[in-house]
Short mmCIF file of C-alpha atoms in Angstrom, two decimals:
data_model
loop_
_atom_site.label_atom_id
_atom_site.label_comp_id
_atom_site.label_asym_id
_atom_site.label_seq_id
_atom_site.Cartn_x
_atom_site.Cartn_y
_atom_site.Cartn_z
CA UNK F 24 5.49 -19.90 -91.36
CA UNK F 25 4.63 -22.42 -88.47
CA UNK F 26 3.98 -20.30 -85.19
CA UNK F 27 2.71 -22.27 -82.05
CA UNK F 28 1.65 -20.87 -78.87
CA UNK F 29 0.86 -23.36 -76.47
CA UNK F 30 -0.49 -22.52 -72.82
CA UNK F 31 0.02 -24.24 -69.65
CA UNK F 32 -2.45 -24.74 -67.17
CA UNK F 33 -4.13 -21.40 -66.32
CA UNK F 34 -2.30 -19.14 -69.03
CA UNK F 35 -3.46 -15.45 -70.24
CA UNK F 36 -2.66 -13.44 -72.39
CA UNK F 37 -4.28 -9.72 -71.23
CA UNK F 38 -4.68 -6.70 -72.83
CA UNK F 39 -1.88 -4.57 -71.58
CA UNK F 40 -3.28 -1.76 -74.09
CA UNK F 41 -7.12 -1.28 -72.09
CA UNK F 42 -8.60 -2.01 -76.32
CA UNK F 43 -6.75 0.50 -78.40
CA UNK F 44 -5.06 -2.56 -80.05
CA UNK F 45 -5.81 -6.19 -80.44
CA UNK F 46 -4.57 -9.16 -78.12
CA UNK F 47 -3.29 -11.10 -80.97
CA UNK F 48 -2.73 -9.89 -84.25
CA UNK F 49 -2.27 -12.51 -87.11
CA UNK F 50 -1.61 -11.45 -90.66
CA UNK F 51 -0.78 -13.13 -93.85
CA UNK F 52 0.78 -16.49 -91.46
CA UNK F 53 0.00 -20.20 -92.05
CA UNK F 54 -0.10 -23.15 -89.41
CA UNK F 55 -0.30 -21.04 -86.76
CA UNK F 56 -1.44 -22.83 -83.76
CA UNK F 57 -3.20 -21.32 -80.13
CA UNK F 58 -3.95 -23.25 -77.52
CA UNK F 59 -4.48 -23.42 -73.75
CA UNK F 60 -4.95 -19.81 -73.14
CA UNK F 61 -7.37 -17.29 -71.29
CA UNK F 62 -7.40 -14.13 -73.29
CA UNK F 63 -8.98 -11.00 -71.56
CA UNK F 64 -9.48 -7.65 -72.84
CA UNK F 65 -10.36 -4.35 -70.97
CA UNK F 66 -14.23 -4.69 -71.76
CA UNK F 67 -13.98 -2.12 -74.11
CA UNK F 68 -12.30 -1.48 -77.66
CA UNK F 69 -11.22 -3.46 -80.44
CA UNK F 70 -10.97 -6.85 -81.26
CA UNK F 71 -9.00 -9.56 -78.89
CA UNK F 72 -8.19 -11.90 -82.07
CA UNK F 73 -7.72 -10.58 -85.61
CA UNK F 74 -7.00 -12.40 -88.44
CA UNK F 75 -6.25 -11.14 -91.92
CA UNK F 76 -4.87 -11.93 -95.17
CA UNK F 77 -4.62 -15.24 -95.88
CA UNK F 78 -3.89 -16.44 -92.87
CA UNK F 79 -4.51 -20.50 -91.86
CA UNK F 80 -5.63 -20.28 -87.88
CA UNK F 81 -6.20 -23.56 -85.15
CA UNK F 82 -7.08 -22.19 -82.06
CA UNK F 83 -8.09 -24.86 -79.47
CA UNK F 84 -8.54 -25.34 -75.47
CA UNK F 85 -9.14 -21.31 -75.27
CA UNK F 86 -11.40 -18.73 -73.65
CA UNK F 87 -11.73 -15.63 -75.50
CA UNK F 88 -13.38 -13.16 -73.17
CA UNK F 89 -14.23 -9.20 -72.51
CA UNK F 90 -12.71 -7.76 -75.45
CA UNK F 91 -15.02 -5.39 -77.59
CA UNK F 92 -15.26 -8.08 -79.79
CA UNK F 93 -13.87 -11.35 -79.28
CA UNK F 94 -12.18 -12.49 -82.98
CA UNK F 95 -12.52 -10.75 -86.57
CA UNK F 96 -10.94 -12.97 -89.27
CA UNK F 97 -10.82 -11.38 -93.05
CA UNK F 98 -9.98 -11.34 -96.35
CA UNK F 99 -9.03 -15.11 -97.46
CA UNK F 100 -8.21 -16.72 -94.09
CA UNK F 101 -9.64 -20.20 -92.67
CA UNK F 102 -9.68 -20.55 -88.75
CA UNK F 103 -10.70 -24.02 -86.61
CA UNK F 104 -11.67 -23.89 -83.20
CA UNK F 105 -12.32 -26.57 -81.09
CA UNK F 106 -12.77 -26.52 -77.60
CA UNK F 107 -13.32 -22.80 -76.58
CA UNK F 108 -14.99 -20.49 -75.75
CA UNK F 109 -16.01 -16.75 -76.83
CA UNK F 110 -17.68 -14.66 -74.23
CA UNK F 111 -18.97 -11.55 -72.57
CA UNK F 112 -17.20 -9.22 -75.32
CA UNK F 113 -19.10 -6.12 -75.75
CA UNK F 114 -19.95 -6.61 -79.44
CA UNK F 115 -20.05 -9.67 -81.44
CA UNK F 116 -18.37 -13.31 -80.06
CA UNK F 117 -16.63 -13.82 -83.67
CA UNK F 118 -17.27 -11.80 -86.78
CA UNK F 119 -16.24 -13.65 -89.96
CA UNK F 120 -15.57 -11.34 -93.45
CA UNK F 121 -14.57 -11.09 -96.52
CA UNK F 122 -14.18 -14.75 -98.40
CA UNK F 123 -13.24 -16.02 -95.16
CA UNK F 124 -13.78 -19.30 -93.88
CA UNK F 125 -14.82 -20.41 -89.97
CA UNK F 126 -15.21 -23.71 -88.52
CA UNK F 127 -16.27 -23.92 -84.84
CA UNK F 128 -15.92 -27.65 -83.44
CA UNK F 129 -15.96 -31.22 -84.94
CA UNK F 130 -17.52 -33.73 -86.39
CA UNK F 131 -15.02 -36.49 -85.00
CA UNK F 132 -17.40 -36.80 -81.90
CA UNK F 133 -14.89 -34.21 -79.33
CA UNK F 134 -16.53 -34.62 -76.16
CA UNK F 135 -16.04 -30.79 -74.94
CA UNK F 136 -18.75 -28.37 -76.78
CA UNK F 137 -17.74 -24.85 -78.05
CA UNK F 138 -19.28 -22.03 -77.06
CA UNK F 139 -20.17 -18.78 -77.76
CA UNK F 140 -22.30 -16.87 -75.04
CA UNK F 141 -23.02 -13.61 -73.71
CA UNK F 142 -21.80 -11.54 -76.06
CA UNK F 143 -23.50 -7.68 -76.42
CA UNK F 144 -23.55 -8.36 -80.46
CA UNK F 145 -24.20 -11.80 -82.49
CA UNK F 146 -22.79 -14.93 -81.56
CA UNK F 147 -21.27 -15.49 -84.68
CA UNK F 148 -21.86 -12.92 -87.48
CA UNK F 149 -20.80 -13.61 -91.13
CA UNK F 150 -20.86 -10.97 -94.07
CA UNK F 151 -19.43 -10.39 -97.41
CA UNK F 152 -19.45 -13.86 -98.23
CA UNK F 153 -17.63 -15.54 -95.68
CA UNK F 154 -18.63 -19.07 -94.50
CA UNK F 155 -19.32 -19.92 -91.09
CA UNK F 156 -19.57 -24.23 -90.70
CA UNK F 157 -20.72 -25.58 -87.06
CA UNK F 158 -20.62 -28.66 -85.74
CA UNK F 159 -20.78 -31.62 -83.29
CA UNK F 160 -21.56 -29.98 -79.67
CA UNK F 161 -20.82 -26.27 -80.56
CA UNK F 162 -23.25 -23.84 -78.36
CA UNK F 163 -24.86 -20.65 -78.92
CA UNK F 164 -26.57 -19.02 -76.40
CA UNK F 165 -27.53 -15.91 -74.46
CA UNK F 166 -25.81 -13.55 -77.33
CA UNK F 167 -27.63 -10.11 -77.74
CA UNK F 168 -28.05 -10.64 -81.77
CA UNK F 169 -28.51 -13.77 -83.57
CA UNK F 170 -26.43 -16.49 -83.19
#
């Protein structure tokens, strides 16, 4: 499946459901492409982003912000992000899991840093041997765990 959701200028995407249900949900999708978008949560609840089940993610040119936790990808899935950034959530900025597979920014030189800041949890936290590769200009800062 090829899905792409592409933002204009000043674009969100809000929780309409105050955290009792994620943003976005992708599951089991390839080349699926975000871009350009603000997405607020409630402060509170569950994740903005999920992604599960071998599912192949770019998410670019985003802000990911006040959700209870900003993305959780699992079980098989790869996800690049370039360009955005993942803050103030309430728990962690991203949480990678379960054989999954994370790659925040370039190494082609992009002159516009990701970042992850300010979250309540870790930055980024990886478990159950997921893989978590950072590059170029990506920033992590201020986060109340590691990361």
């Amino acid at each position: 499946m090829n899905l792409s959701l592409i933002g204009t200028p000043g674009a969100r995407i809000l929780d309409p459901s105050s955290g009792v249900f994620p943003v976005l949900n992708i599951n089991e999708s390839s080349n699926v492409r975000i871009q350009g978008f603000t997405i607020r949560g409630s402060g509170q609840g569950v994740d903005l982003v999920r992604i599960f089940n071998n599912s192949l993610v770019r998410i670019a040119d985003c802000i990911i912000e006040r959700g209870g936790q900003g993305m959780f990808v699992s079980n098989m899935c790869q996800v690049n992000v370039l360009r955005s950034t993942f803050q103030d959530n309430v728990s962690n900025g991203i949480r990678v899991s379960a054989n999954s597979l994370l790659s925040l920014g370039t190494v082609s030189g992009d002159t516009v840093a990701t970042v992850v800041q300010r979250n309540g949890g870790h930055g980024v936290q990886v478990d159950e041997n997921a893989m978590a590769q950072i590059y170029g200009k990506t920033v992590l800062k201020d986060n109340g765990g590691a990361g």
